Amino acid sequence: MFSGPSGVDISPDGTFALVADKGNHNIRHISIASGVVTTFAGSGSSGSVDGTGTAASFNQPYRVAISPDGSFALVADTLNHNIRHIAISTAAVTTLAGNDNTGDVDGVGTSASFKHPNGVAISP
């Protein structure tokens, strides 16, 4: 079951989709061929933890974008005020930018701050 799915992107090869399931605080994987849904990343509880698969945590992820080569995805982790990176091959989640604090600061990586980011896109 989903709880507030708010963003979806389809892999470049069309084999799967990732869904930002904001109410469940995770990223879900849907096999296009079978329709099987699994939790790809996120523990299901709100938090801000980098980790692999369900060892990671999000706080209302709102949008997801898969890279053109299918190697990674970016997630707008709205209530953590950051942008997260997920390696598709391992489901390893890291914080790309933002520091869990609301703000409007330019900077590199966790030196930057956002206020409720709710969209991401990846340049080809």
XYZ file of N, CA and C in Angstrom:
372
model
N 0.830 -1.183 0.000
C 0.000 0.000 0.000
C 0.874 1.246 0.000
N 0.388 2.250 -0.688
C 1.055 3.541 -0.729
C 0.333 4.496 0.230
N 1.047 5.530 0.641
C 0.453 6.575 1.464
C 0.940 7.920 0.935
N 0.194 8.466 0.019
C 0.559 9.753 -0.556
C 1.656 9.679 -1.589
N 1.553 8.775 -2.548
C 2.585 8.777 -3.599
C 2.559 10.122 -4.312
N 3.733 10.732 -4.455
C 3.738 12.100 -4.958
C 4.667 12.324 -6.131
N 5.491 11.366 -6.470
C 6.388 11.519 -7.599
C 6.770 10.159 -8.137
N 6.895 10.073 -9.450
C 7.269 8.812 -10.082
C 8.171 9.098 -11.270
N 9.129 8.213 -11.503
C 9.954 8.288 -12.701
C 10.201 6.862 -13.172
N 10.324 6.719 -14.477
C 10.537 5.404 -15.093
C 11.975 5.297 -15.553
N 12.576 4.132 -15.336
C 13.964 3.907 -15.721
C 14.137 4.077 -17.230
N 15.341 4.462 -17.671
C 15.570 4.671 -19.101
C 15.272 3.437 -19.958
N 15.465 2.249 -19.388
C 15.191 1.031 -20.164
C 13.739 0.565 -20.040
N 12.949 1.283 -19.231
C 11.528 0.980 -19.101
C 11.198 -0.244 -18.283
N 12.150 -0.759 -17.503
C 11.894 -1.987 -16.750
C 11.322 -1.752 -15.356
N 11.523 -0.562 -14.811
C 11.015 -0.302 -13.468
C 10.694 1.180 -13.309
N 9.946 1.460 -12.266
C 9.647 2.835 -11.869
C 10.007 2.993 -10.404
N 10.395 4.195 -10.037
C 10.580 4.538 -8.632
C 9.504 5.544 -8.257
N 8.948 5.365 -7.069
C 7.872 6.226 -6.587
C 8.274 6.833 -5.249
N 8.145 8.143 -5.122
C 8.319 8.806 -3.830
C 7.019 8.624 -3.054
N 7.060 7.797 -2.046
C 5.890 7.472 -1.225
C 5.982 8.302 0.055
N 5.540 9.557 -0.044
C 5.825 10.519 1.026
C 5.229 10.134 2.376
N 4.031 9.603 2.405
C 3.406 9.254 3.680
C 4.061 8.073 4.366
N 4.691 7.208 3.586
C 5.412 6.069 4.160
C 6.903 6.356 4.326
N 7.331 7.550 3.946
C 8.719 7.985 4.122
C 9.710 7.056 3.431
N 9.361 6.613 2.215
C 10.292 5.750 1.499
C 10.165 5.886 -0.015
N 11.060 5.217 -0.704
C 11.053 5.159 -2.161
C 10.698 3.731 -2.535
N 9.674 3.589 -3.360
C 9.186 2.258 -3.752
C 9.641 1.941 -5.172
N 9.856 0.681 -5.436
C 10.287 0.156 -6.739
C 9.128 -0.653 -7.318
N 8.761 -0.359 -8.552
C 7.709 -1.124 -9.219
C 8.302 -1.766 -10.465
N 8.221 -3.081 -10.555
C 8.614 -3.792 -11.770
C 7.517 -3.562 -12.815
N 7.880 -3.012 -13.954
C 6.884 -2.711 -14.988
C 6.270 -4.004 -15.541
N 7.078 -5.022 -15.727
C 6.583 -6.275 -16.314
C 5.599 -7.005 -15.405
N 5.893 -7.034 -14.105
C 5.064 -7.828 -13.191
C 4.139 -6.991 -12.313
N 4.449 -5.715 -12.140
C 3.668 -4.877 -11.237
C 4.016 -5.071 -9.773
N 5.050 -5.850 -9.482
C 5.454 -6.100 -8.101
C 6.052 -4.826 -7.507
N 5.569 -4.472 -6.328
C 6.029 -3.282 -5.618
C 6.860 -3.711 -4.418
N 8.055 -3.128 -4.280
C 8.913 -3.391 -3.126
C 9.464 -2.062 -2.610
N 9.856 -2.057 -1.361
C 10.507 -0.878 -0.805
C 11.957 -0.889 -1.259
N 12.350 0.165 -1.963
C 13.701 0.277 -2.491
C 14.633 0.948 -1.482
N 14.161 2.011 -0.867
C 14.971 2.737 0.119
C 14.036 3.421 1.111
N 14.463 3.445 2.345
C 13.685 4.080 3.394
C 13.155 3.066 4.377
N 13.173 3.460 5.647
C 12.786 2.548 6.724
C 11.277 2.491 6.949
N 10.560 3.485 6.423
C 9.133 3.563 6.673
C 8.794 4.496 7.831
N 9.813 4.956 8.543
C 9.638 5.941 9.615
C 10.374 7.211 9.223
N 9.846 8.350 9.626
C 10.518 9.596 9.270
C 11.863 9.691 9.969
N 12.820 10.266 9.250
C 14.165 10.452 9.780
C 15.074 10.930 8.675
N 16.330 11.122 9.013
C 17.319 11.545 8.027
C 18.596 10.761 8.256
N 18.616 9.546 7.695
C 19.764 8.673 7.866
C 20.233 8.199 6.504
N 21.527 8.403 6.219
C 22.117 7.813 5.029
C 22.366 6.339 5.332
N 22.128 5.491 4.352
C 22.315 4.059 4.540
C 21.896 3.332 3.291
N 21.883 2.036 3.334
C 21.543 1.218 2.178
C 20.149 0.626 2.338
N 19.337 0.821 1.299
C 17.988 0.250 1.290
C 17.146 0.726 2.447
N 16.596 -0.223 3.202
C 15.702 0.124 4.311
C 16.452 0.620 5.552
N 17.781 0.652 5.509
C 18.556 1.231 6.610
C 18.592 2.757 6.506
N 18.218 3.289 5.360
C 18.148 4.745 5.169
C 16.793 5.246 5.647
N 16.702 6.546 5.890
C 15.392 7.100 6.214
C 15.210 8.462 5.552
N 13.942 8.768 5.259
C 13.518 10.012 4.623
C 12.421 10.627 5.481
N 12.110 11.897 5.205
C 10.990 12.553 5.861
C 10.148 13.217 4.780
N 9.148 12.510 4.353
C 8.233 12.905 3.289
C 8.947 13.225 1.978
N 9.580 12.213 1.376
C 10.174 12.433 0.049
C 9.062 12.773 -0.943
N 9.290 13.790 -1.751
C 8.204 14.318 -2.570
C 8.343 14.016 -4.060
N 9.538 14.037 -4.580
C 9.758 13.747 -5.997
C 11.015 12.909 -6.147
N 11.064 12.179 -7.261
C 12.222 11.358 -7.586
C 12.512 11.502 -9.071
N 13.800 11.484 -9.426
C 14.215 11.537 -10.831
C 15.344 10.532 -11.030
N 15.236 9.727 -12.078
C 16.259 8.730 -12.402
C 17.167 9.319 -13.467
N 18.473 9.138 -13.306
C 19.451 9.668 -14.255
C 19.262 9.043 -15.636
N 19.654 9.756 -16.698
C 19.493 9.228 -18.054
C 20.201 7.890 -18.295
N 21.280 7.628 -17.564
C 21.965 6.343 -17.730
C 21.452 5.279 -16.755
N 20.514 5.651 -15.897
C 19.913 4.698 -14.969
C 20.786 4.314 -13.791
N 21.882 5.035 -13.555
C 22.795 4.635 -12.488
C 22.440 5.198 -11.116
N 21.677 6.293 -11.089
C 21.313 6.875 -9.806
C 19.976 7.597 -9.909
N 19.437 7.904 -8.748
C 18.210 8.704 -8.658
C 18.456 9.821 -7.661
N 17.765 10.933 -7.864
C 17.765 12.030 -6.902
C 16.377 12.126 -6.299
N 16.329 12.481 -5.028
C 15.065 12.573 -4.298
C 14.987 13.917 -3.598
N 13.866 14.606 -3.761
C 13.587 15.797 -2.966
C 13.023 15.316 -1.639
N 13.835 15.366 -0.602
C 13.455 14.909 0.736
C 12.898 16.124 1.482
N 11.624 16.369 1.285
C 10.996 17.648 1.580
C 11.153 18.116 3.022
N 10.755 17.321 3.980
C 10.787 17.801 5.358
C 12.154 17.667 6.015
N 13.101 17.009 5.340
C 14.495 17.041 5.790
C 15.246 18.200 5.146
N 14.593 18.883 4.216
C 15.166 20.061 3.566
C 16.458 19.740 2.828
N 16.491 18.590 2.148
C 17.698 18.250 1.399
C 17.394 17.440 0.139
N 18.432 17.234 -0.646
C 18.362 16.422 -1.854
C 19.206 15.188 -1.599
N 18.606 14.028 -1.821
C 19.293 12.759 -1.554
C 19.662 12.065 -2.864
N 20.716 11.305 -2.845
C 21.230 10.541 -3.987
C 21.082 9.064 -3.657
N 20.537 8.286 -4.602
C 20.426 6.835 -4.420
C 21.136 6.147 -5.576
N 22.116 5.310 -5.280
C 22.765 4.476 -6.299
C 21.794 3.349 -6.643
N 21.415 3.245 -7.898
C 20.418 2.243 -8.304
C 20.917 0.820 -8.060
N 22.185 0.544 -8.327
C 22.690 -0.833 -8.221
C 22.735 -1.346 -6.788
N 22.869 -0.444 -5.811
C 23.022 -0.883 -4.427
C 21.946 -0.354 -3.484
N 21.167 0.623 -3.917
C 20.173 1.319 -3.090
C 20.827 2.095 -1.954
N 22.119 2.454 -2.114
C 22.816 3.259 -1.110
C 22.349 4.706 -1.207
N 21.879 5.239 -0.090
C 21.351 6.601 -0.015
C 22.379 7.487 0.676
N 22.686 8.623 0.045
C 23.560 9.627 0.639
C 22.911 10.992 0.464
N 23.283 11.914 1.319
C 22.793 13.282 1.195
C 23.685 14.023 0.212
N 23.092 14.505 -0.873
C 23.838 15.243 -1.888
C 23.972 16.710 -1.504
N 22.884 17.315 -1.068
C 22.898 18.736 -0.717
C 21.832 19.007 0.333
N 22.133 19.927 1.223
C 21.227 20.264 2.308
C 21.712 19.667 3.612
N 21.203 20.214 4.707
C 21.725 19.797 6.012
C 20.635 19.555 7.056
N 19.444 19.223 6.627
C 18.319 18.921 7.513
C 17.743 20.155 8.209
N 18.298 21.329 7.923
C 17.781 22.561 8.518
C 17.180 23.428 7.420
N 16.052 24.030 7.707
C 15.431 24.903 6.731
C 16.255 26.173 6.572
N 16.381 26.625 5.336
C 17.146 27.831 5.087
C 17.247 28.131 3.613
N 18.036 29.129 3.299
C 18.251 29.573 1.929
C 19.714 29.978 1.800
N 20.593 28.978 1.841
C 22.020 29.233 1.832
C 22.663 28.491 0.672
N 23.429 29.222 -0.141
C 24.223 28.594 -1.187
C 25.444 27.951 -0.540
N 25.900 26.847 -1.101
C 27.072 26.182 -0.563
C 27.276 24.851 -1.255
N 28.264 24.132 -0.826
C 28.598 22.828 -1.386
C 28.092 21.740 -0.446
N 27.360 20.777 -1.006
C 26.895 19.636 -0.216
C 26.064 20.038 0.975
N 26.493 19.594 2.153
C 25.720 19.864 3.364
C 25.908 21.283 3.894
N 26.716 22.086 3.216
C 26.826 23.505 3.579
C 25.666 24.309 3.011
N 24.968 23.752 2.043
C 23.804 24.409 1.450
C 22.574 24.122 2.303
N 21.565 24.976 2.154
C 20.303 24.688 2.830
C 19.128 25.051 1.935
N 18.025 24.348 2.146
C 16.798 24.502 1.379
C 15.625 24.635 2.344
N 14.502 25.064 1.810
C 13.267 25.051 2.576
C 12.238 24.268 1.783
N 11.933 23.078 2.255
C 10.915 22.202 1.665
C 11.106 21.974 0.160
N 12.248 21.462 -0.275
C 12.375 21.183 -1.718
C 11.337 20.150 -2.121
N 10.678 20.398 -3.239
C 9.621 19.457 -3.645
C 9.707 19.076 -5.104
N 10.891 19.196 -5.694
C 11.054 18.753 -7.075
C 12.529 18.544 -7.374
N 12.806 17.634 -8.267
C 14.169 17.402 -8.756
C 14.089 17.030 -10.227
N 15.143 17.343 -10.943
C 15.289 16.954 -12.348
C 16.770 16.744 -12.586
N 17.089 15.962 -13.607
C 18.480 15.689 -13.930
C 18.728 16.076 -15.372
N 19.749 16.871 -15.585
C 20.116 17.303 -16.934
C 20.687 16.114 -17.710
N 20.291 15.988 -18.980
C 20.877 14.889 -19.775
C 22.338 15.131 -20.044
